[in-house]
Short mmCIF file of C-alpha atoms in Angstrom, two decimals:
data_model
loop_
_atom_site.label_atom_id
_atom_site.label_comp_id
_atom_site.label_asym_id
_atom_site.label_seq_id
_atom_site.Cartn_x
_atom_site.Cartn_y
_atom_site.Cartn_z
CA UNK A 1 -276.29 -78.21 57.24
CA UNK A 2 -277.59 -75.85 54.83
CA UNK A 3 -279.02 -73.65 57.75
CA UNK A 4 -275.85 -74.15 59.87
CA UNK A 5 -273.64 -72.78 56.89
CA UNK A 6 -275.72 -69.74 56.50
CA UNK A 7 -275.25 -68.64 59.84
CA UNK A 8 -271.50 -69.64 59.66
CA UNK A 9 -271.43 -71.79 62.77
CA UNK A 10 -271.28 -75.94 62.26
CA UNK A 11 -271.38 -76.44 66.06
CA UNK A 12 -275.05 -77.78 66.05
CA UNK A 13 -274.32 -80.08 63.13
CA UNK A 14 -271.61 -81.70 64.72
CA UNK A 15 -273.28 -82.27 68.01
CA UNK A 16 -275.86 -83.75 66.22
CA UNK A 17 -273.27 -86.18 64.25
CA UNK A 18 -271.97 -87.02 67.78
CA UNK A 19 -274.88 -87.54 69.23
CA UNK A 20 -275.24 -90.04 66.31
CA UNK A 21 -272.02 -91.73 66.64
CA UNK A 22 -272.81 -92.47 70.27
CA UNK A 23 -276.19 -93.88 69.27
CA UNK A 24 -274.60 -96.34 67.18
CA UNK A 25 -271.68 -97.29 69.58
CA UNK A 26 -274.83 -97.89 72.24
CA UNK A 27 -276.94 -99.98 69.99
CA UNK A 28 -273.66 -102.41 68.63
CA UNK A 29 -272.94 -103.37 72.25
CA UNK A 30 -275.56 -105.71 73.43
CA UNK A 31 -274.64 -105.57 76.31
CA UNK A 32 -274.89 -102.19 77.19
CA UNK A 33 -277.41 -101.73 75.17
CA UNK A 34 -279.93 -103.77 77.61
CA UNK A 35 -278.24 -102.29 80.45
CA UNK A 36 -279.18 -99.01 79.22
CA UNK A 37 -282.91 -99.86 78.03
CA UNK A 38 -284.16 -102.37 80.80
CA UNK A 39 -286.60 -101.05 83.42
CA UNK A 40 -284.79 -99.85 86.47
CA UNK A 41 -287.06 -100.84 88.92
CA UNK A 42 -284.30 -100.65 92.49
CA UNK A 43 -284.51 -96.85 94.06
CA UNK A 44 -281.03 -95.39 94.40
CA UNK A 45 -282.12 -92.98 97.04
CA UNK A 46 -281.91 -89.53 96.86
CA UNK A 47 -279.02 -87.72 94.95
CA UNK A 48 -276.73 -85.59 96.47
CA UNK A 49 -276.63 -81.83 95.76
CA UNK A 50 -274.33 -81.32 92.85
CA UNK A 51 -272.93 -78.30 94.33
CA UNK A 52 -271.63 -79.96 97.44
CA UNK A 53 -270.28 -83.26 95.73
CA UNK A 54 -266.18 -83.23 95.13
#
């Protein structure tokens, strides 16, 4: 915070807080907490180009 408020711009420190809160929303839902952190082992195929999708 310190560094933040020397160079006058909070942005980082509140991505990083957040980042945080969504950490903790993750981890108090078991459920998709193992959905998130269980090995993925099915291949999706390949993903479509970004730039043509929409």
């Amino acid at each position: 915070m310190r560094a933040a408020d020397s160079v006058g711009n909070s942005a980082s420190v509140a991505q990083l807080l957040i980042a945080w809160q969504h950490t903790v929303e993750v981890h108090s839902d078991p459920e998709l907490l193992a959905a998130l952190t269980r090995d993925h082992t099915e291949d999706y195929g390949p993903a479509p180009d970004p730039r043509e999708v929409g």
